[in-house]
């Protein structure tokens, strides 16, 4: 699902209703952060959203971005991915209803892949006494660029020894 096919009006109403239910204000900053999230179709870091707003001369604190992400998580609008110990990214839940990610342990690159066979298997997978809302499947390894770079480094090291 791409951002153009997402009904942002429905998401905005969901977020607005959530804020009202929690007796929180619907601020300009929250709306700007929410709009940036809706425009992003890949997993994103908090600093990415903050930087995009800064680049548009919309100044908001990193704390406001962090707090708004927590609200969006609690409102069940976004999901949190922890791709590695230090790599945390977020994604609209309606985009992340089941994805497979490849994570490079060397450079930290994250690539989303589509595999119809795995998607079909996991979409229909039933777990006793558990209702799945969404899933994410992570494969950790080494990307082809890093593998090539490491092989060249090893080759150079062997040549130096000789």
Tab-separated table of C-alpha atoms in Angstrom:
chain	number	residue	atom	x	y	z
A	1	UNK	CA	0.000	0.000	0.000
A	2	UNK	CA	1.435	3.372	-0.936
A	3	UNK	CA	0.826	6.683	0.838
A	4	UNK	CA	-1.362	7.807	-2.074
A	5	UNK	CA	-3.732	4.872	-1.467
A	6	UNK	CA	-3.974	5.491	2.282
A	7	UNK	CA	-7.051	7.351	3.414
A	8	UNK	CA	-5.333	10.052	5.455
A	9	UNK	CA	-8.697	11.588	6.374
A	10	UNK	CA	-9.627	8.368	8.196
A	11	UNK	CA	-6.257	8.260	9.944
A	12	UNK	CA	-6.538	11.934	10.877
A	13	UNK	CA	-9.996	11.345	12.364
A	14	UNK	CA	-8.680	8.314	14.248
A	15	UNK	CA	-5.819	10.400	15.674
A	16	UNK	CA	-8.124	13.313	16.483
A	17	UNK	CA	-10.607	11.001	18.263
A	18	UNK	CA	-7.727	9.408	20.181
A	19	UNK	CA	-6.467	12.810	21.354
A	20	UNK	CA	-9.974	13.836	22.457
A	21	UNK	CA	-10.457	10.560	24.347
A	22	UNK	CA	-7.166	11.159	26.172
A	23	UNK	CA	-8.007	14.839	26.820
A	24	UNK	CA	-4.984	15.953	24.787
A	25	UNK	CA	-4.807	18.975	22.510
A	26	UNK	CA	-4.652	18.667	18.736
A	27	UNK	CA	-1.653	20.982	18.258
A	28	UNK	CA	-0.070	22.349	15.097
A	29	UNK	CA	3.119	20.425	15.929
A	30	UNK	CA	1.289	17.101	16.340
A	31	UNK	CA	-0.575	17.673	13.082
A	32	UNK	CA	2.655	18.499	11.203
A	33	UNK	CA	4.399	15.398	12.570
A	34	UNK	CA	1.351	13.266	11.766
A	35	UNK	CA	1.257	14.641	8.192
A	36	UNK	CA	4.941	13.745	7.659
A	37	UNK	CA	4.308	10.212	8.955
A	38	UNK	CA	1.408	9.804	6.515
A	39	UNK	CA	3.636	10.886	3.616
A	40	UNK	CA	6.246	8.212	4.369
A	41	UNK	CA	5.861	4.758	2.825
A	42	UNK	CA	9.030	3.167	4.235
A	43	UNK	CA	10.111	2.580	7.820
A	44	UNK	CA	11.460	5.876	9.192
A	45	UNK	CA	13.547	7.051	12.124
A	46	UNK	CA	12.380	9.811	14.458
A	47	UNK	CA	15.246	12.037	13.351
A	48	UNK	CA	14.116	11.693	9.725
A	49	UNK	CA	10.733	13.222	10.533
A	50	UNK	CA	12.364	15.930	12.668
A	51	UNK	CA	14.878	16.767	9.901
A	52	UNK	CA	12.155	16.952	7.224
A	53	UNK	CA	10.223	19.432	9.347
A	54	UNK	CA	13.389	21.459	10.027
A	55	UNK	CA	14.179	21.523	6.292
A	56	UNK	CA	10.748	23.084	5.742
A	57	UNK	CA	11.496	25.677	8.464
A	58	UNK	CA	8.893	24.143	10.745
A	59	UNK	CA	10.729	24.096	14.059
A	60	UNK	CA	9.682	21.423	16.504
A	61	UNK	CA	11.663	19.788	19.266
A	62	UNK	CA	12.872	16.228	19.024
A	63	UNK	CA	10.950	15.598	22.250
A	64	UNK	CA	7.714	16.627	20.502
A	65	UNK	CA	8.462	14.187	17.676
A	66	UNK	CA	9.236	11.411	20.172
A	67	UNK	CA	6.099	12.126	22.253
A	68	UNK	CA	3.881	12.272	19.149
A	69	UNK	CA	5.261	8.898	17.980
A	70	UNK	CA	4.350	7.451	21.376
A	71	UNK	CA	0.811	8.806	20.937
A	72	UNK	CA	0.581	7.371	17.404
A	73	UNK	CA	1.794	4.008	18.725
A	74	UNK	CA	-0.781	4.054	21.505
A	75	UNK	CA	-3.503	5.066	19.012
A	76	UNK	CA	-2.550	1.993	16.952
A	77	UNK	CA	-1.748	4.137	13.897
A	78	UNK	CA	1.931	3.239	13.598
A	79	UNK	CA	4.071	0.243	14.494
A	80	UNK	CA	7.580	0.171	15.881
A	81	UNK	CA	10.313	-1.954	14.325
A	82	UNK	CA	13.530	-2.737	16.147
A	83	UNK	CA	15.757	-3.908	13.311
A	84	UNK	CA	18.856	-4.142	15.509
A	85	UNK	CA	19.857	-3.058	19.000
A	86	UNK	CA	20.276	0.553	17.939
A	87	UNK	CA	18.060	0.714	14.843
A	88	UNK	CA	14.495	1.639	15.741
A	89	UNK	CA	12.124	2.740	13.007
A	90	UNK	CA	8.414	3.375	12.713
A	91	UNK	CA	5.871	2.753	9.990
A	92	UNK	CA	2.177	3.353	9.408
A	93	UNK	CA	0.345	0.252	10.567
A	94	UNK	CA	-1.801	0.115	7.431
A	95	UNK	CA	1.425	-0.154	5.390
A	96	UNK	CA	2.927	-2.745	7.729
A	97	UNK	CA	0.199	-5.388	7.813
A	98	UNK	CA	2.809	-8.014	7.118
A	99	UNK	CA	6.249	-7.406	5.759
A	100	UNK	CA	9.508	-9.214	5.401
A	101	UNK	CA	12.703	-7.272	6.042
A	102	UNK	CA	16.325	-8.024	5.201
A	103	UNK	CA	18.745	-6.395	7.660
A	104	UNK	CA	22.480	-6.124	7.020
A	105	UNK	CA	24.470	-6.715	10.190
A	106	UNK	CA	27.436	-4.783	8.745
A	107	UNK	CA	25.999	-1.503	7.426
A	108	UNK	CA	22.543	-1.593	9.035
A	109	UNK	CA	20.699	-1.297	5.708
A	110	UNK	CA	17.087	-2.435	5.837
A	111	UNK	CA	15.306	-3.658	2.726
A	112	UNK	CA	11.665	-4.606	2.516
A	113	UNK	CA	10.975	-7.631	0.309
A	114	UNK	CA	7.801	-9.072	-1.074
A	115	UNK	CA	7.420	-12.829	-1.224
A	116	UNK	CA	3.930	-13.980	-2.151
A	117	UNK	CA	4.481	-17.507	-0.832
A	118	UNK	CA	5.648	-16.358	2.622
A	119	UNK	CA	3.021	-13.617	2.783
A	120	UNK	CA	0.252	-16.098	1.994
A	121	UNK	CA	1.615	-18.531	4.597
A	122	UNK	CA	1.885	-15.981	7.402
A	123	UNK	CA	-1.358	-14.183	6.581
A	124	UNK	CA	-3.287	-17.402	7.114
A	125	UNK	CA	-1.166	-18.611	10.041
A	126	UNK	CA	-3.298	-19.210	13.142
A	127	UNK	CA	-1.881	-19.259	16.652
A	128	UNK	CA	-4.018	-20.834	19.391
A	129	UNK	CA	-5.364	-18.346	21.945
A	130	UNK	CA	-3.821	-15.397	20.094
A	131	UNK	CA	-5.167	-12.888	17.581
A	132	UNK	CA	-2.508	-11.531	15.255
A	133	UNK	CA	-2.896	-7.867	14.270
A	134	UNK	CA	0.163	-7.689	12.024
A	135	UNK	CA	3.509	-9.381	11.646
A	136	UNK	CA	7.055	-8.511	10.675
A	137	UNK	CA	9.598	-11.100	9.686
A	138	UNK	CA	13.267	-10.130	9.964
A	139	UNK	CA	16.148	-11.849	8.203
A	140	UNK	CA	19.555	-10.743	9.482
A	141	UNK	CA	22.697	-11.265	7.431
A	142	UNK	CA	25.123	-9.438	5.164
A	143	UNK	CA	24.048	-7.484	2.090
A	144	UNK	CA	25.814	-8.051	-1.219
A	145	UNK	CA	27.652	-4.688	-1.022
A	146	UNK	CA	29.112	-5.472	2.399
A	147	UNK	CA	29.929	-9.044	1.400
A	148	UNK	CA	31.839	-7.745	-1.631
A	149	UNK	CA	33.596	-5.073	0.468
A	150	UNK	CA	34.600	-7.617	3.139
A	151	UNK	CA	35.858	-10.083	0.519
A	152	UNK	CA	38.022	-7.374	-1.092
A	153	UNK	CA	39.352	-6.334	2.309
A	154	UNK	CA	40.285	-9.943	3.097
A	155	UNK	CA	41.926	-10.357	-0.323
A	156	UNK	CA	44.037	-7.213	0.213
A	157	UNK	CA	45.012	-8.409	3.694
A	158	UNK	CA	46.201	-11.747	2.259
A	159	UNK	CA	48.235	-9.976	-0.459
A	160	UNK	CA	49.944	-7.789	2.131
A	161	UNK	CA	50.931	-10.864	4.193
A	162	UNK	CA	52.600	-12.494	1.184
